[in-house]
CSV table of C-alpha atoms and ligand atoms in Angstrom, one decimal:
chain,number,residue,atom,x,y,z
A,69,UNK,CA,-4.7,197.6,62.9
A,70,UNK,CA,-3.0,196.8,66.1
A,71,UNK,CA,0.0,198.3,67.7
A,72,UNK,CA,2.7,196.1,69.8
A,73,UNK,CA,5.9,198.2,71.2
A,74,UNK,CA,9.1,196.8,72.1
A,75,UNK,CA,10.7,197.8,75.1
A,76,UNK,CA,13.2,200.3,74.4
A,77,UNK,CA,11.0,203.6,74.1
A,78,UNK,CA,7.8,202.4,75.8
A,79,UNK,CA,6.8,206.5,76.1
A,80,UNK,CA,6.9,207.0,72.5
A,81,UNK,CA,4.8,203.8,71.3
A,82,UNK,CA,2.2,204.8,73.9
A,83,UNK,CA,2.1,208.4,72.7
A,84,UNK,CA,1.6,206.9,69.0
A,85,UNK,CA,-1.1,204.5,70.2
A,86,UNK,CA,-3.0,207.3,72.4
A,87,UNK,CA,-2.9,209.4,68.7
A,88,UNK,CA,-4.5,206.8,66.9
A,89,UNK,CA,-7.0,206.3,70.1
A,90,UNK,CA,-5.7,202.3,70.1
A,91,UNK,CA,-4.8,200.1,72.7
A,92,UNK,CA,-1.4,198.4,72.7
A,93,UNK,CA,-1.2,195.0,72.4
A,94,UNK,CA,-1.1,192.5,75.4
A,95,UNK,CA,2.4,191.1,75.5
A,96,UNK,CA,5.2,189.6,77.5
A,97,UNK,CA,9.0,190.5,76.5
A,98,UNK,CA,11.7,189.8,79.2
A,99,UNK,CA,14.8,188.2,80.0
A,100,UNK,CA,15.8,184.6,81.4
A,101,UNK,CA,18.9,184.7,83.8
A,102,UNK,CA,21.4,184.2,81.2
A,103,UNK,CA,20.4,187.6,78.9
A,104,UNK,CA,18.1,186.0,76.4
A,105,UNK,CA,14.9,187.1,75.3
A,106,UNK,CA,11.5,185.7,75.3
A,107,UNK,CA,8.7,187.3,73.9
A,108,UNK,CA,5.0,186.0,73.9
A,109,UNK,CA,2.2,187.8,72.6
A,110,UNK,CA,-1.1,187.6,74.9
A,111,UNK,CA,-3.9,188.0,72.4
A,112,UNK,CA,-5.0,186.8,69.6
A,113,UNK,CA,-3.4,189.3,66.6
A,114,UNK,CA,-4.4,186.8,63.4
A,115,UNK,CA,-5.1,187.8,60.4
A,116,UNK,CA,-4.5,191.4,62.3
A,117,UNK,CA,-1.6,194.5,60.5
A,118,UNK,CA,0.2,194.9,62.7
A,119,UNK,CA,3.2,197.7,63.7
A,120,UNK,CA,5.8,196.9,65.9
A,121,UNK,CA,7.4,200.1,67.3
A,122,UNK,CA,11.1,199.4,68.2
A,123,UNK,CA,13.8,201.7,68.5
A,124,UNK,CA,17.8,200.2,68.1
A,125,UNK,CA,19.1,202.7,70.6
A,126,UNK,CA,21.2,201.5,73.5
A,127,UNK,CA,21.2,198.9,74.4
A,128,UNK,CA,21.3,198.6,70.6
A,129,UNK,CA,22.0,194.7,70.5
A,130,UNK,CA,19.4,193.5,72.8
A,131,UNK,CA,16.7,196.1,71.0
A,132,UNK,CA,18.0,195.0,68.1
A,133,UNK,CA,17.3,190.9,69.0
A,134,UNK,CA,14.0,192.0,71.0
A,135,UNK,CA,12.9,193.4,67.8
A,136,UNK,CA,13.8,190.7,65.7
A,137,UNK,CA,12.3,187.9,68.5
A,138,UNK,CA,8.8,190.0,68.3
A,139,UNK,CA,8.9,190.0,64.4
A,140,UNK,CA,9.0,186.1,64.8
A,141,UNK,CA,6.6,185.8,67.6
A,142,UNK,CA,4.1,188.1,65.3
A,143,UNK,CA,4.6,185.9,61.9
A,144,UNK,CA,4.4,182.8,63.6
A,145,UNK,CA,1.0,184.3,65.6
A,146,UNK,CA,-0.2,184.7,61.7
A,147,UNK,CA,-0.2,188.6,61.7
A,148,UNK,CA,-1.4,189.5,58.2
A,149,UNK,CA,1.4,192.4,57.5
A,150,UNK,CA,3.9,193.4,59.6
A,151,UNK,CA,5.5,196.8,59.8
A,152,UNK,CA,8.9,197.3,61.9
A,153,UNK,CA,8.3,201.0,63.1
A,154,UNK,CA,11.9,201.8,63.7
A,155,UNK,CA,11.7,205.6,65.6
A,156,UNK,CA,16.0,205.1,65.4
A,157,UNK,CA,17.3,203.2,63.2
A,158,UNK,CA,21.0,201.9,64.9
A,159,UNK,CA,23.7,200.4,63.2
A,160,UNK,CA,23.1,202.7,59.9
A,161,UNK,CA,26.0,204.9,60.7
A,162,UNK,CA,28.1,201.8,58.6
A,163,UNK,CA,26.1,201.7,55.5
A,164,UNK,CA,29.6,201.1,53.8
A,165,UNK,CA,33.1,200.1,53.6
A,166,UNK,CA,35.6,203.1,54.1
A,167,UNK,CA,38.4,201.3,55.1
A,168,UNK,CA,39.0,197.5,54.1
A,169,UNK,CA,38.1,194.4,55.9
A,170,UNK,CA,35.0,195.9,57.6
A,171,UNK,CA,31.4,195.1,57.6
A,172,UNK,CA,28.5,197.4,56.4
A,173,UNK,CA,26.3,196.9,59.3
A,174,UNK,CA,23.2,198.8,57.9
A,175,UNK,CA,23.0,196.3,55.4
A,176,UNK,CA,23.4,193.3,58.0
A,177,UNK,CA,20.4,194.7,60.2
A,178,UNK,CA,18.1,195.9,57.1
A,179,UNK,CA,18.7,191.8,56.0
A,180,UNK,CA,18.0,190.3,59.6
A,181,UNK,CA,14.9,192.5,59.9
A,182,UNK,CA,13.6,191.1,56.7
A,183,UNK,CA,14.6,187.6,57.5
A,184,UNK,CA,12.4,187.7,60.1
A,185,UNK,CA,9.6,188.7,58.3
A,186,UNK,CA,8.7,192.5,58.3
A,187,UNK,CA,6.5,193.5,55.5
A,188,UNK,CA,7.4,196.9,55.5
A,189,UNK,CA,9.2,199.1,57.5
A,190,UNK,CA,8.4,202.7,59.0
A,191,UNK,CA,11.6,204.6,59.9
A,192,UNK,CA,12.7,208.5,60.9
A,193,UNK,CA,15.3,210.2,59.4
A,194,UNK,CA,17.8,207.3,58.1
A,195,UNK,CA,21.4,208.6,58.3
A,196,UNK,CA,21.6,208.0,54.8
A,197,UNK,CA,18.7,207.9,52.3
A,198,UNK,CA,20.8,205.2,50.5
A,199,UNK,CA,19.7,202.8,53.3
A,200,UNK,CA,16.2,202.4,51.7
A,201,UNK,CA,17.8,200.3,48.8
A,202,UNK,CA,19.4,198.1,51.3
A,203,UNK,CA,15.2,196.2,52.1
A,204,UNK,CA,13.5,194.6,49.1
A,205,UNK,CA,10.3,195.7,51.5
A,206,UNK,CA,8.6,199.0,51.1
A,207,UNK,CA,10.5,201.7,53.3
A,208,UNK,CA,8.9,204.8,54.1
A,209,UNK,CA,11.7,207.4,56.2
A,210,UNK,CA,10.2,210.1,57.5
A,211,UNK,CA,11.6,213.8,57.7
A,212,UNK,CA,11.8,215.8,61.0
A,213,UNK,CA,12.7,219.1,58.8
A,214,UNK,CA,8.8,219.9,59.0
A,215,UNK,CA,8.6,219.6,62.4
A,216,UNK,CA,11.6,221.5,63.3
A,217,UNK,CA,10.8,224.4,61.0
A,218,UNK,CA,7.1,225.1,62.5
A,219,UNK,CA,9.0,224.7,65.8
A,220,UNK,CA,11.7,227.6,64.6
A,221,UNK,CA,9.3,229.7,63.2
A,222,UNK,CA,7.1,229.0,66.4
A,223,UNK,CA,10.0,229.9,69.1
A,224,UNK,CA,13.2,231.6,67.2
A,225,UNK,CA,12.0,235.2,67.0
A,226,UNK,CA,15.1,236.4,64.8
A,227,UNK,CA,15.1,238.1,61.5
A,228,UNK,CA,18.8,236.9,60.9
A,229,UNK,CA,18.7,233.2,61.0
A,230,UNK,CA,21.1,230.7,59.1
A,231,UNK,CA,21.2,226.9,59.0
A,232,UNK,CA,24.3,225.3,59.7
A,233,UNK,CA,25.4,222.3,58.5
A,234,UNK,CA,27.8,220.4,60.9
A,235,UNK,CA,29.9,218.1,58.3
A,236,UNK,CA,29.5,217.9,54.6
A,237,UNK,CA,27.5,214.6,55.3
A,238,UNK,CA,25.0,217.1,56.4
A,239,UNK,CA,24.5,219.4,53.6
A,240,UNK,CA,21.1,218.0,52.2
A,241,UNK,CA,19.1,218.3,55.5
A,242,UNK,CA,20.6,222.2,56.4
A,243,UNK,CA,20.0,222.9,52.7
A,244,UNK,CA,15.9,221.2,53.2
A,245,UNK,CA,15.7,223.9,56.4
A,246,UNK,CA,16.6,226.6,55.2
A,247,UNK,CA,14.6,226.2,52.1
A,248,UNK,CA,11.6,226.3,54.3
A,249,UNK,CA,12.7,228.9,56.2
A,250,UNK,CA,14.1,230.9,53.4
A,251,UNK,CA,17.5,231.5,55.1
A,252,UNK,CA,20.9,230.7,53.7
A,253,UNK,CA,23.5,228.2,54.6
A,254,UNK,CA,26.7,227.8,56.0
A,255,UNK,CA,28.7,224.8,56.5
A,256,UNK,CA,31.5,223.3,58.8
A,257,UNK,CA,34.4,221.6,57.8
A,258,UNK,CA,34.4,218.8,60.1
A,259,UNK,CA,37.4,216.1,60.1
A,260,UNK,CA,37.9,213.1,61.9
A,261,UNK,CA,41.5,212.4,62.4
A,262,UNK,CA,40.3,209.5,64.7
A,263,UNK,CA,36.8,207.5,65.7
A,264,UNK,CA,34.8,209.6,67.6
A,265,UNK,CA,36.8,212.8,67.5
A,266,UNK,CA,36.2,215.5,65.7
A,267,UNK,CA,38.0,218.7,64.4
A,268,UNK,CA,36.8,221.9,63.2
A,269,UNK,CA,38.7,222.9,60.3
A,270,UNK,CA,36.8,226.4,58.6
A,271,UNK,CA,33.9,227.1,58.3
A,272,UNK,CA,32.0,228.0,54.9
A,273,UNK,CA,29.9,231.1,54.8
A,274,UNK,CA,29.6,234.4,56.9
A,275,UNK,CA,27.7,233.6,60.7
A,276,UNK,CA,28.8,237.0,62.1
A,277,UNK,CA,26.0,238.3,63.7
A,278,UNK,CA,23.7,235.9,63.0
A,279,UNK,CA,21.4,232.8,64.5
A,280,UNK,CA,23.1,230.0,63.8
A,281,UNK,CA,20.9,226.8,63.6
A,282,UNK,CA,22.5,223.7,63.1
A,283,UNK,CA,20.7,220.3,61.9
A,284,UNK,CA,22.2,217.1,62.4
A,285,UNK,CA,20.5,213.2,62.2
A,286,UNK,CA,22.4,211.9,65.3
A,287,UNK,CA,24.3,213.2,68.3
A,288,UNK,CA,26.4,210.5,69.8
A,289,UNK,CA,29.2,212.0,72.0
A,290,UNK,CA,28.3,215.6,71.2
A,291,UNK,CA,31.8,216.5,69.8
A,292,UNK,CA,30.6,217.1,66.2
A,293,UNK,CA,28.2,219.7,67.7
A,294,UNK,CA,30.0,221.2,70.7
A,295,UNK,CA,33.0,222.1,68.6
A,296,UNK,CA,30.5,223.3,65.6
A,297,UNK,CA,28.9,225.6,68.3
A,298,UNK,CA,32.5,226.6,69.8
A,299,UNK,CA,34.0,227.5,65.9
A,300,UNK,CA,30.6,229.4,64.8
A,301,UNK,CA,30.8,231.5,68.2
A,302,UNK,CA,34.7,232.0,67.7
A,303,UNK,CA,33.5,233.4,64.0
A,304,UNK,CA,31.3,235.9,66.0
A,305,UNK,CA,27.6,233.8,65.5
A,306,UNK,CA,25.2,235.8,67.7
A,307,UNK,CA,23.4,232.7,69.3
A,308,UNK,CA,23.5,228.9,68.5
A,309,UNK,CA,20.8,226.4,68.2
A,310,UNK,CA,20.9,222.9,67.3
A,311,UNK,CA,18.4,220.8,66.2
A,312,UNK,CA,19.2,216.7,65.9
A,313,UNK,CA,16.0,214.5,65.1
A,314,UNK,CA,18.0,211.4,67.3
A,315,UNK,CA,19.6,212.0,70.5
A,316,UNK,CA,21.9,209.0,71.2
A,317,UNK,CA,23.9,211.3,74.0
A,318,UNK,CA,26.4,208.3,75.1
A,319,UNK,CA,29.2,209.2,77.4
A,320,UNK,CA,29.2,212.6,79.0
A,321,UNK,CA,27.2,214.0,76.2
A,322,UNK,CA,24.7,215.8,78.2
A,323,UNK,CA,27.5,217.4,80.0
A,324,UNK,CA,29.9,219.0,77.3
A,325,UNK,CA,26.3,220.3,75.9
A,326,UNK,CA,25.4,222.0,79.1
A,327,UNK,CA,28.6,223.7,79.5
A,328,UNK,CA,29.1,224.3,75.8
A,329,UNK,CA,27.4,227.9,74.2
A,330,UNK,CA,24.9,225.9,73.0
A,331,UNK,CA,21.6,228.1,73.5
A,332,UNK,CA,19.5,225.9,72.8
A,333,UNK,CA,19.3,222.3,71.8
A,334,UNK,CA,16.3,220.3,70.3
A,335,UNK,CA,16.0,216.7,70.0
A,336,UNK,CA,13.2,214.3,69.4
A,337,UNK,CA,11.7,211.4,71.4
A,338,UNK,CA,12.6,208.7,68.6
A,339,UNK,CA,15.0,207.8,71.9
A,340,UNK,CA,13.8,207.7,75.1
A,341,UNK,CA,16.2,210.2,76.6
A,342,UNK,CA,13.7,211.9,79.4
A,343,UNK,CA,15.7,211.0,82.5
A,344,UNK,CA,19.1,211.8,80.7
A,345,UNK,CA,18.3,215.4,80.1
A,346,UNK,CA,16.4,216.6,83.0
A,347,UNK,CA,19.0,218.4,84.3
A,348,UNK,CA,20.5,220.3,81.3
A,349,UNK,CA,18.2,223.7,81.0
A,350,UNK,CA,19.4,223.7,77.5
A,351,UNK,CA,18.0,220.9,76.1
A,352,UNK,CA,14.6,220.4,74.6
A,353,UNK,CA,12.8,216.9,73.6
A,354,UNK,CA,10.4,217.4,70.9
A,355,UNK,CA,7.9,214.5,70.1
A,356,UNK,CA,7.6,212.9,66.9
A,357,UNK,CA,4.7,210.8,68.1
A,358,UNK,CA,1.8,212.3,66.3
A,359,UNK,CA,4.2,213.0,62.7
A,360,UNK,CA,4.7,208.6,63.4
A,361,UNK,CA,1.6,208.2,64.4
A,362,UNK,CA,-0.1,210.0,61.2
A,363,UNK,CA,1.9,207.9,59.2
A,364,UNK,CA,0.7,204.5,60.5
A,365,UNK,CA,-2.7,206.0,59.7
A,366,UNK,CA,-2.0,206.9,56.5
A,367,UNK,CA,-0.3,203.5,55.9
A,368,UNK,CA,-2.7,201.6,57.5
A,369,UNK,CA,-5.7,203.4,55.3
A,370,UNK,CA,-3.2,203.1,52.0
A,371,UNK,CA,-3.0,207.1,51.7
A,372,UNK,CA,-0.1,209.1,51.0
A,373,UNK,CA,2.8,209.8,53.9
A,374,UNK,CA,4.6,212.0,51.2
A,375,UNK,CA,1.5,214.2,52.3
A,376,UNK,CA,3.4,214.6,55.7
A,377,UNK,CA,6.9,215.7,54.2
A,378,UNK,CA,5.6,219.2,53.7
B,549,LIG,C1,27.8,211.7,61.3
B,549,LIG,O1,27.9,211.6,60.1
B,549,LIG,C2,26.5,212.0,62.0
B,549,LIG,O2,25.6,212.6,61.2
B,549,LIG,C3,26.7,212.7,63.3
B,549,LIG,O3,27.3,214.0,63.0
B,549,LIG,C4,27.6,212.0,64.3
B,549,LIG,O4,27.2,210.7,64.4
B,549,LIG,C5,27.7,212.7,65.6
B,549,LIG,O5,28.5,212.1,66.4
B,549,LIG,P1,29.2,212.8,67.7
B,549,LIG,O6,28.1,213.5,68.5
B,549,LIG,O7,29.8,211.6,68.5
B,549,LIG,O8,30.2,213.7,67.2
């Protein structure tokens, strides 16, 4: 096994190789003058599986070609198997058409990886399961609803917890939570009367009193969140805690969160995001390095990774 990283969350992939007490593999990936990439691997990797960790986070295009460019490089290097280890997988937010004349871009990106020859792929937390079917490769998407609930039980001392979901989108992974943590559920009615705005419209379920914890797969602009935070507060929710597994924060995210009554938010390191948030008190990055690097084990030795779901 050998492990090559992109350059979009450099942390994370050494984090996963320091787990797996591997090196990462000697390579060159930069830009000419005019934006595009060139990537040249510095060792000899044939007959090698390999796992490329790449995260399509902003900038999602050039991550997005960088990946694609290394899958290349690695298949025309003669890599025995490749695995795309994709910590956040980008475009999947327009896995299908709901309006006419537009393009379903997590189909696009799931074709392009395979084009370039992935053998498999190694995801977190796809915004829709659906995605999976969209690769004739094996896809394994790992869950961060393990990982957030030891961290709950760990740090959330409250006897009167309930998982909120943010949109109806969300259901399954608030429902998944608060199986584990034996709490009930409440959920937001969440409208968008345009692109990235959202509404509030009721909310489903008694939070007076209570912990609200909310679970999301993405926070992008904050607003689905922020004004999920502000409506369970107005219904008289005792604290609010929100746990996302990718924090893509664009815009002034980090700042409507810190002045929001957020209490406490948790997101993962599938983005590198630790410059971003070092300011805001109220935000926690939690790392999914060992969970991803487990599962490269586990792939690499053909055991299960369904093992790490519970
Ligand atoms: C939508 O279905 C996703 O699960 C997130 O709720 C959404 O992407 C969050 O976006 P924002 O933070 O911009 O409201």
């Amino acid at each position: 096994m050998k492990i090559l990283t992109g350059n979009s969350n450099k942390n994370l992939s050494s984090k996963i190789a320091k787990y797996l007490k591997e090196k990462l593999v000697n390579s060159n990936i930069r830009k000419f003058k005019d934006g595009e990439i060139y990537v040249e691997i510095n060792e000899n990797i044939r007959g090698n599986n390999i796992f490329f960790i790449q995260s399509v986070s902003s900038p999602a295009n050039d991550n997005l070609m960088e990946m694609l460019l290394c899958i290349d490089a690695l298949k025309r290097s003669s890599a025995k198997n490749i695995t795309a280890v994709i910590p956040y997988f980008g475009y999947a937010r327009q896995d299908r058409k709901v309006v006419p004349r537009t393009s379903i871009s997590a189909k696009l990106v799931s074709n392009l990886i395979t084009q370039a020859g992935a053998d498999r792929v190694v995801t977190v937390d796809l915004h829709a399961g659906q995605i999976q079917g969209f690769f004739d490769i094996p896809v394994d998407n790992l869950f961060t609803t393990p990982l957030f609930a030891r961290h709950i039980k760990k740090k959330i001392k409250s006897k009167n917890i309930i998982c909120v979901a943010p949109d109806v989108g969300g259901v399954e992974r608030s429902r998944a939570l608060g199986r584990i943590l034996n709490v009930g559920l409440a959920i937001v009615d969440k409208r968008r009367p345009k692109p990235g705005q959202s509404q509030v419209m009721n909310v489903i379920g008694d939070v007076k009193g209570k912990t609200c914890i909310i679970v999301d797969d993405i926070i992008d602009s904050g607003g689905t969140i922020v004004n999920a935070a502000k409506a369970l507060k107005q219904r008289g929710a005792k604290d609010v805690y929100v746990y996302i597994s990718h924090g893509v924060l664009s815009g002034d995210a980090v700042k409507s969160i810190k002045n929001s009554p957020i209490k406490k938010l948790v997101i993962t390191d599938t983005i590198n995001n630790e410059n971003k948030v070092r300011s805001a008190k109220n935000i926690e990055i939690l790392s999914i390095s060992n969970l991803m690097g487990e599962a490269i084990r586990r792939i690499s030795n053909s055991t299960s990774v369904s093992f790490l779901f519970k």
